[in-house]
Amino acid sequence: MPTVIVEGPKIGVEEKRELVRRITAVITEVYGVPHVTVLIKENPPENVGIDGELLSDRRKG
Amino acid sequence: MPTVIVEGPKIGVEEKRELVRRITAVITEVYGVPHVTVLIKENPPENVGIDGELLSDRRKG
Amino acid sequence: MPTVIVEGPKIGVEEKRELVRRITAVITEVYGVPHVTVLIKENPPENVGIDGELLSDRRKG
Amino acid sequence: MPTVIVEGPKIGVEEKRELVRRITAVITEVYGVPHVTVLIKENPPENVGIDGELLSDRRKG
Amino acid sequence: MPTVIVEGPKIGVEEKRELVRRITAVITEVYGVPHVTVLIKENPPENVGIDGELLSDRRKG
Amino acid sequence: MPTVIVEGPKIGVEEKRELVRRITAVITEVYGVPHVTVLIKENPPENVGIDGELLSDRRKG
């Protein structure tokens, strides 16, 4: 603990590396604790609904 | 916010579209707020346990 | 399964009752399965950040 | 309910079977309730950050 | 990692102690990894819906 | 989307404000998208297990 779960779209490994490095720095500084776990969840656009519409349909419009 | 996470089995894109449209309508009416995110999580049957048994084993029985 | 987690603000018991009844109806029809669990998570406004700001600060503005 | 979500690395089906059987036994005994759902989430090592580093980078070191 | 999230009703501290001890033993043995985090989430019965009904309403019946 | 869930111990409102501001900045830069929701989950130490022991027991030691 703390554990951070990030629900977002797909990203590249370079972005994942940066995300984990920077999120961990923020958590460590704000909470003042050393151990941080980050779980990156990549959601395909047809599995995400924003205001009633699939993200995969929005992009077509 | 609100954010709704649906943990279920795999479904087709038509079902996802209907799910997001209808869940969003319910949330908007009950909470009285405009912005709703729905995340559909599709779990393979060998990753789900019901009452001690994998869903993938149950279906074989 | 399916399990639905709703992350939102605090609501009254009447709203919870309606939310569970209607979400369950949608899930049952879309997935065609009988057993549905809904978990309502009530987040205090100082624990929710929207676009970089606490919800509790936004309302003051 | 109860619902148990296990966030871990990839595992084989035999491990999943054992995990679900044993977790369910623990939950049933501690909570004294019959219905238990377990969701096994398999996270690729490049989607997990431990103390600021991707698990996939750590293993290379 | 692994991280285990248990969504259940309220329980006493003795049950929490047993739950964490036993879940951790299962995870350690099945995954073969040393570090395990367990998060116990206690849901009030009016925040849980089972098959369309609040748990708090069911108990009255 | 993206939505970030932070599972940690209790913190003060000043820490929450900083957490949301900084996490949102990181997400916005890494994902290149404008809308970010952060949910801060505060877990009491008797609801968190680390390596088989409740956090509330560890602190007594």
Short mmCIF file of C-alpha atoms in Angstrom, two decimals:
data_model
loop_
_atom_site.label_atom_id
_atom_site.label_comp_id
_atom_site.label_asym_id
_atom_site.label_seq_id
_atom_site.Cartn_x
_atom_site.Cartn_y
_atom_site.Cartn_z
CA MET A 1 0.00 0.00 0.00
CA PRO A 2 -0.77 2.49 -1.43
CA THR A 3 -2.10 0.83 -4.56
CA VAL A 4 -3.05 2.97 -7.56
CA ILE A 5 -5.32 1.63 -10.31
CA VAL A 6 -5.33 3.61 -13.57
CA GLU A 7 -8.27 2.90 -15.90
CA GLY A 8 -7.46 4.35 -19.31
CA PRO A 9 -7.04 3.57 -23.02
CA LYS A 10 -4.16 1.52 -24.45
CA ILE A 11 -0.73 3.18 -24.25
CA GLY A 12 2.82 2.27 -25.30
CA VAL A 13 5.47 0.82 -22.98
CA GLU A 14 7.34 4.13 -22.87
CA GLU A 15 4.20 5.85 -21.60
CA LYS A 16 3.68 3.08 -19.03
CA ARG A 17 7.23 3.54 -17.77
CA GLU A 18 6.77 7.29 -17.41
CA LEU A 19 3.32 6.88 -15.82
CA VAL A 20 4.58 4.47 -13.15
CA ARG A 21 7.67 6.54 -12.38
CA ARG A 22 5.75 9.80 -11.98
CA ILE A 23 2.66 8.44 -10.20
CA THR A 24 4.94 6.67 -7.71
CA ALA A 25 6.86 9.91 -7.05
CA VAL A 26 3.60 11.76 -6.32
CA ILE A 27 2.26 9.03 -4.03
CA THR A 28 5.56 8.71 -2.14
CA GLU A 29 5.71 12.45 -1.52
CA VAL A 30 2.04 12.99 -0.59
CA TYR A 31 1.66 9.89 1.61
CA GLY A 32 5.21 9.79 2.93
CA VAL A 33 5.37 6.00 2.51
CA PRO A 34 7.87 4.00 0.47
CA HIS A 35 5.96 1.07 -1.13
CA VAL A 36 3.71 1.87 -4.07
CA THR A 37 2.00 -0.50 -6.51
CA VAL A 38 0.53 0.84 -9.78
CA LEU A 39 -1.81 -1.27 -11.92
CA ILE A 40 -2.34 0.03 -15.46
CA LYS A 41 -5.65 -1.15 -16.95
CA GLU A 42 -5.98 -0.77 -20.71
CA ASN A 43 -9.59 -0.59 -21.87
CA PRO A 44 -10.47 -1.15 -25.57
CA PRO A 45 -12.64 1.74 -26.90
CA GLU A 46 -15.65 -0.54 -27.42
CA ASN A 47 -15.61 -1.34 -23.68
CA VAL A 48 -15.83 2.27 -22.52
CA GLY A 49 -19.02 4.32 -22.43
CA ILE A 50 -18.92 8.10 -22.11
CA ASP A 51 -22.26 9.84 -21.54
CA GLY A 52 -24.21 6.92 -23.03
CA GLU A 53 -22.09 6.21 -26.09
CA LEU A 54 -19.28 3.73 -26.74
CA LEU A 55 -15.91 5.42 -27.22
CA SER A 56 -15.49 3.34 -30.41
CA ASP A 57 -18.71 4.84 -31.85
CA ARG A 58 -17.78 8.40 -30.87
CA ARG A 59 -14.55 8.28 -32.79
CA LYS A 60 -16.37 7.27 -35.96
CA GLY A 61 -18.64 10.32 -35.83
CA MET B 1 -18.31 10.84 -11.96
CA PRO B 2 -20.34 8.68 -11.52
CA THR B 3 -18.26 5.81 -12.82
CA VAL B 4 -19.84 2.37 -13.27
CA ILE B 5 -17.71 -0.77 -13.55
CA VAL B 6 -19.48 -3.86 -14.91
CA GLU B 7 -17.70 -7.17 -14.26
CA GLY B 8 -19.28 -9.83 -16.48
CA PRO B 9 -18.62 -12.40 -19.19
CA LYS B 10 -17.73 -11.54 -22.79
CA ILE B 11 -20.51 -9.88 -24.83
CA GLY B 12 -20.94 -8.58 -28.38
CA VAL B 13 -20.58 -4.94 -29.42
CA GLU B 14 -24.35 -4.59 -29.86
CA GLU B 15 -24.85 -5.66 -26.23
CA LYS B 16 -22.12 -3.25 -25.10
CA ARG B 17 -23.85 -0.41 -26.93
CA GLU B 18 -27.20 -1.20 -25.31
CA LEU B 19 -25.60 -1.71 -21.89
CA VAL B 20 -23.87 1.67 -21.93
CA ARG B 21 -26.93 3.51 -23.25
CA ARG B 22 -29.30 2.05 -20.65
CA ILE B 23 -26.96 2.11 -17.62
CA THR B 24 -26.17 5.76 -18.37
CA ALA B 25 -29.89 6.60 -18.54
CA VAL B 26 -30.47 4.99 -15.12
CA ILE B 27 -27.49 6.74 -13.52
CA THR B 28 -28.41 10.13 -14.99
CA GLU B 29 -31.98 9.87 -13.69
CA VAL B 30 -31.18 8.48 -10.22
CA TYR B 31 -28.21 10.77 -9.48
CA GLY B 32 -29.41 13.78 -11.44
CA VAL B 33 -25.93 14.41 -12.87
CA PRO B 34 -24.91 14.58 -16.52
CA HIS B 35 -21.48 12.92 -16.83
CA VAL B 36 -21.32 9.12 -16.64
CA THR B 37 -18.44 6.76 -17.46
CA VAL B 38 -19.09 3.03 -17.88
CA LEU B 39 -16.24 0.50 -17.98
CA ILE B 40 -17.18 -2.95 -19.29
CA LYS B 41 -14.85 -5.66 -17.99
CA GLU B 42 -15.01 -8.97 -19.86
CA ASN B 43 -13.84 -11.91 -17.75
CA PRO B 44 -12.92 -15.23 -19.41
CA PRO B 45 -14.81 -18.15 -17.75
CA GLU B 46 -11.59 -19.68 -16.41
CA ASN B 47 -10.94 -16.45 -14.45
CA VAL B 48 -14.26 -16.46 -12.59
CA GLY B 49 -15.03 -18.59 -9.55
CA ILE B 50 -18.60 -19.14 -8.38
CA ASP B 51 -19.02 -20.90 -5.05
CA GLY B 52 -15.58 -22.49 -5.26
CA GLU B 53 -15.61 -23.66 -8.85
CA LEU B 54 -14.29 -22.08 -12.06
CA LEU B 55 -17.08 -21.03 -14.42
CA SER B 56 -15.22 -22.89 -17.20
CA ASP B 57 -15.44 -26.13 -15.20
CA ARG B 58 -19.11 -25.67 -14.33
CA ARG B 59 -20.13 -25.43 -17.96
CA LYS B 60 -18.50 -28.76 -18.74
CA GLY B 61 -20.52 -30.58 -16.06
CA MET C 1 -21.76 -12.59 -11.61
CA PRO C 2 -22.24 -10.08 -13.11
CA THR C 3 -21.12 -7.64 -10.44
CA VAL C 4 -21.71 -3.90 -10.91
CA ILE C 5 -19.76 -1.32 -8.90
CA VAL C 6 -21.20 2.20 -8.91
CA GLU C 7 -18.79 4.94 -7.79
CA GLY C 8 -20.82 8.08 -7.10
CA PRO C 9 -21.71 10.71 -4.49
CA LYS C 10 -23.87 10.02 -1.42
CA ILE C 11 -27.54 9.25 -2.14
CA GLY C 12 -30.64 8.43 -0.08
CA VAL C 13 -31.99 4.92 0.53
CA GLU C 14 -34.88 5.49 -1.87
CA GLU C 15 -32.41 6.30 -4.65
CA LYS C 16 -30.35 3.22 -3.74
CA ARG C 17 -33.45 1.05 -3.97
CA GLU C 18 -34.34 2.42 -7.39
CA LEU C 19 -30.73 2.22 -8.61
CA VAL C 20 -30.39 -1.46 -7.68
CA ARG C 21 -33.78 -2.41 -9.11
CA ARG C 22 -33.17 -0.71 -12.46
CA ILE C 23 -29.47 -1.60 -12.91
CA THR C 24 -30.32 -5.24 -12.20
CA ALA C 25 -33.12 -5.18 -14.80
CA VAL C 26 -30.71 -3.83 -17.44
CA ILE C 27 -27.98 -6.35 -16.62
CA THR C 28 -30.41 -9.28 -16.57
CA GLU C 29 -31.80 -8.34 -19.99
CA VAL C 30 -28.49 -7.52 -21.70
CA TYR C 31 -26.51 -10.49 -20.34
CA GLY C 32 -29.38 -12.96 -20.12
CA VAL C 33 -28.21 -14.21 -16.72
CA PRO C 34 -30.18 -14.25 -13.47
CA HIS C 35 -27.75 -13.40 -10.63
CA VAL C 36 -26.63 -9.77 -10.29
CA THR C 37 -24.75 -8.07 -7.44
CA VAL C 38 -24.64 -4.26 -7.23
CA LEU C 39 -22.21 -2.46 -4.90
CA ILE C 40 -22.98 1.22 -4.31
CA LYS C 41 -19.88 3.19 -3.30
CA GLU C 42 -20.55 6.61 -1.79
CA ASN C 43 -17.61 8.99 -2.14
CA PRO C 44 -17.43 12.16 -0.01
CA PRO C 45 -16.83 15.25 -2.22
CA GLU C 46 -13.39 15.87 -0.70
CA ASN C 47 -12.31 12.41 -1.92
CA VAL C 48 -13.18 13.00 -5.58
CA GLY C 49 -11.05 14.94 -8.04
CA ILE C 50 -12.46 16.17 -11.33
CA ASP C 51 -9.97 17.64 -13.79
CA GLY C 52 -7.47 18.42 -11.03
CA GLU C 53 -9.78 19.91 -8.43
CA LEU C 54 -11.55 18.39 -5.41
CA LEU C 55 -15.32 18.23 -5.85
CA SER C 56 -15.63 19.90 -2.43
CA ASP C 57 -13.59 22.89 -3.65
CA ARG C 58 -15.54 23.17 -6.91
CA ARG C 59 -18.86 23.54 -5.14
CA LYS C 60 -17.55 26.45 -3.11
CA GLY C 61 -16.60 28.41 -6.22
CA MET D 1 -21.60 -11.29 -2.07
CA PRO D 2 -18.84 -11.50 -0.90
CA THR D 3 -16.88 -10.76 -4.06
CA VAL D 4 -13.10 -11.21 -4.08
CA ILE D 5 -10.93 -9.55 -6.74
CA VAL D 6 -7.39 -10.90 -7.06
CA GLU D 7 -4.95 -8.65 -8.95
CA GLY D 8 -1.86 -10.70 -9.80
CA PRO D 9 0.38 -11.94 -12.62
CA LYS D 10 -0.68 -14.57 -15.18
CA ILE D 11 -1.18 -18.10 -13.80
CA GLY D 12 -2.18 -21.49 -15.21
CA VAL D 13 -5.68 -22.97 -15.07
CA GLU D 14 -4.65 -25.44 -12.37
CA GLU D 15 -3.53 -22.56 -10.17
CA LYS D 16 -6.79 -20.72 -10.89
CA ARG D 17 -8.78 -23.78 -9.86
CA GLU D 18 -6.87 -24.10 -6.59
CA LEU D 19 -7.04 -20.35 -5.92
CA VAL D 20 -10.82 -20.22 -6.31
CA ARG D 21 -11.41 -23.36 -4.26
CA ARG D 22 -9.25 -22.21 -1.35
CA ILE D 23 -10.21 -18.51 -1.32
CA THR D 24 -13.89 -19.53 -1.34
CA ALA D 25 -13.32 -21.88 1.61
CA VAL D 26 -11.68 -19.07 3.63
CA ILE D 27 -14.42 -16.55 2.80
CA THR D 28 -17.22 -19.01 3.57
CA GLU D 29 -15.71 -19.84 6.97
CA VAL D 30 -14.78 -16.30 8.03
CA TYR D 31 -18.00 -14.59 6.84
CA GLY D 32 -20.36 -17.52 7.45
CA VAL D 33 -22.15 -16.91 4.15
CA PRO D 34 -22.61 -19.35 1.27
CA HIS D 35 -22.27 -17.36 -2.00
CA VAL D 36 -18.79 -16.28 -3.05
CA THR D 37 -17.61 -14.83 -6.38
CA VAL D 38 -13.88 -14.68 -7.18
CA LEU D 39 -12.55 -12.62 -10.10
CA ILE D 40 -8.97 -13.41 -11.13
CA LYS D 41 -7.30 -10.47 -12.88
CA GLU D 42 -4.11 -11.30 -14.79
CA ASN D 43 -1.84 -8.29 -15.26
CA PRO D 44 0.95 -8.38 -17.88
CA PRO D 45 4.31 -7.40 -16.28
CA GLU D 46 4.56 -4.23 -18.36
CA ASN D 47 1.29 -3.02 -16.79
CA VAL D 48 2.45 -3.32 -13.18
CA GLY D 49 4.64 -0.81 -11.40
CA ILE D 50 6.42 -1.66 -8.18
CA ASP D 51 8.15 1.20 -6.37
CA GLY D 52 8.38 3.25 -9.54
CA GLU D 53 9.57 0.60 -11.98
CA LEU D 54 7.68 -1.63 -14.42
CA LEU D 55 7.75 -5.28 -13.41
CA SER D 56 8.87 -6.09 -16.97
CA ASP D 57 11.95 -3.86 -16.54
CA ARG D 58 12.80 -5.26 -13.12
CA ARG D 59 13.01 -8.79 -14.44
CA LYS D 60 15.53 -7.78 -17.09
CA GLY D 61 17.91 -6.32 -14.51
CA MET E 1 1.46 -7.45 -5.83
CA PRO E 2 -0.65 -9.54 -5.66
CA THR E 3 -3.37 -7.33 -4.24
CA VAL E 4 -6.63 -8.88 -3.02
CA ILE E 5 -9.78 -6.79 -2.59
CA VAL E 6 -12.55 -8.39 -0.52
CA GLU E 7 -16.00 -6.79 -0.91
CA GLY E 8 -18.22 -8.05 1.90
CA PRO E 9 -20.40 -7.04 4.84
CA LYS E 10 -19.03 -5.58 8.09
CA ILE E 11 -16.98 -7.98 10.24
CA GLY E 12 -15.15 -7.82 13.57
CA VAL E 13 -11.41 -7.25 13.97
CA GLU E 14 -10.84 -10.88 14.91
CA GLU E 15 -12.43 -11.97 11.62
CA LYS E 16 -10.32 -9.41 9.74
CA ARG E 17 -7.17 -10.78 11.35
CA GLU E 18 -8.06 -14.35 10.39
CA LEU E 19 -9.13 -13.32 6.88
CA VAL E 20 -5.85 -11.54 6.14
CA ARG E 21 -3.72 -14.32 7.60
CA ARG E 22 -5.46 -17.08 5.65
CA ILE E 23 -5.94 -15.24 2.33
CA THR E 24 -2.25 -14.29 2.37
CA ALA E 25 -1.25 -17.92 2.97
CA VAL E 26 -3.33 -19.05 -0.04
CA ILE E 27 -1.96 -16.33 -2.32
CA THR E 28 1.65 -16.95 -1.27
CA GLU E 29 1.34 -20.67 -1.96
CA VAL E 30 -0.59 -20.44 -5.26
CA TYR E 31 1.44 -17.58 -6.78
CA GLY E 32 4.77 -18.41 -5.15
CA VAL E 33 5.42 -14.75 -4.37
CA PRO E 34 6.13 -13.17 -0.98
CA HIS E 35 4.39 -9.76 -0.93
CA VAL E 36 0.61 -9.71 -0.55
CA THR E 37 -1.72 -6.78 0.16
CA VAL E 38 -5.32 -7.42 1.28
CA LEU E 39 -7.92 -4.63 1.30
CA ILE E 40 -11.09 -5.42 3.27
CA LYS E 41 -14.06 -3.37 2.06
CA GLU E 42 -17.05 -3.30 4.43
CA ASN E 43 -20.32 -2.52 2.65
CA PRO E 44 -23.40 -1.43 4.66
CA PRO E 45 -26.45 -3.60 3.75
CA GLU E 46 -28.28 -0.67 2.21
CA ASN E 47 -25.42 -0.26 -0.30
CA VAL E 48 -25.57 -3.82 -1.62
CA GLY E 49 -28.10 -5.09 -4.13
CA ILE E 50 -28.68 -8.80 -4.67
CA ASP E 51 -30.89 -9.76 -7.60
CA GLY E 52 -32.57 -6.36 -7.65
CA GLU E 53 -33.19 -5.86 -3.94
CA LEU E 54 -31.20 -4.04 -1.26
CA LEU E 55 -29.70 -6.41 1.30
CA SER E 56 -31.20 -4.17 4.01
CA ASP E 57 -34.70 -4.75 2.60
CA ARG E 58 -34.22 -8.50 2.22
CA ARG E 59 -33.39 -8.94 5.88
CA LYS E 60 -36.63 -7.25 6.92
CA GLY E 61 -38.75 -9.67 4.86
CA MET F 1 -11.80 8.62 -18.57
CA PRO F 2 -9.08 8.11 -17.49
CA THR F 3 -10.18 7.26 -13.95
CA VAL F 4 -7.58 6.81 -11.21
CA ILE F 5 -8.39 4.97 -7.97
CA VAL F 6 -5.95 5.49 -5.10
CA GLU F 7 -6.19 2.94 -2.28
CA GLY F 8 -4.29 4.30 0.70
CA PRO F 9 -4.51 5.27 4.37
CA LYS F 10 -6.43 8.30 5.66
CA ILE F 11 -4.97 11.69 4.71
CA GLY F 12 -5.87 15.34 5.33
CA VAL F 13 -7.75 17.56 2.90
CA GLU F 14 -4.58 19.47 2.00
CA GLU F 15 -2.93 16.19 0.97
CA LYS F 16 -6.04 15.24 -1.04
CA ARG F 17 -5.92 18.56 -2.88
CA GLU F 18 -2.24 18.12 -3.75
CA LEU F 19 -2.75 14.46 -4.71
CA VAL F 20 -5.57 15.25 -7.14
CA ARG F 21 -3.77 18.21 -8.67
CA ARG F 22 -0.54 16.32 -9.28
CA ILE F 23 -2.01 12.96 -10.35
CA THR F 24 -4.23 14.79 -12.85
CA ALA F 25 -1.22 16.65 -14.27
CA VAL F 26 0.64 13.35 -14.79
CA ILE F 27 -2.35 11.62 -16.41
CA THR F 28 -3.09 14.58 -18.70
CA GLU F 29 0.52 14.70 -19.89
CA VAL F 30 1.06 10.95 -20.34
CA TYR F 31 -2.31 10.17 -21.97
CA GLY F 32 -2.76 13.49 -23.75
CA VAL F 33 -6.45 13.64 -22.80
CA PRO F 34 -8.25 16.39 -20.88
CA HIS F 35 -10.80 14.69 -18.57
CA VAL F 36 -9.48 12.92 -15.46
CA THR F 37 -11.37 11.57 -12.45
CA VAL F 38 -9.50 10.65 -9.26
CA LEU F 39 -11.17 8.63 -6.49
CA ILE F 40 -9.33 8.68 -3.15
CA LYS F 41 -10.15 5.62 -1.03
CA GLU F 42 -9.19 5.89 2.64
CA ASN F 43 -8.70 2.51 4.29
CA PRO F 44 -8.66 2.20 8.10
CA PRO F 45 -5.52 0.34 9.29
CA GLU F 46 -7.57 -2.60 10.60
CA ASN F 47 -8.91 -3.17 7.07
CA VAL F 48 -5.51 -3.49 5.41
CA GLY F 49 -3.36 -6.61 5.48
CA ILE F 50 0.32 -6.50 4.57
CA ASP F 51 2.08 -9.86 4.24
CA GLY F 52 -0.49 -11.59 6.45
CA GLU F 53 -0.81 -9.05 9.24
CA LEU F 54 -3.29 -6.23 9.82
CA LEU F 55 -1.69 -2.78 9.52
CA SER F 56 -3.28 -1.92 12.89
CA ASP F 57 -1.44 -4.84 14.55
CA ARG F 58 1.88 -3.99 12.91
CA ARG F 59 1.90 -0.50 14.30
CA LYS F 60 1.47 -1.79 17.84
CA GLY F 61 4.56 -4.00 17.55
#
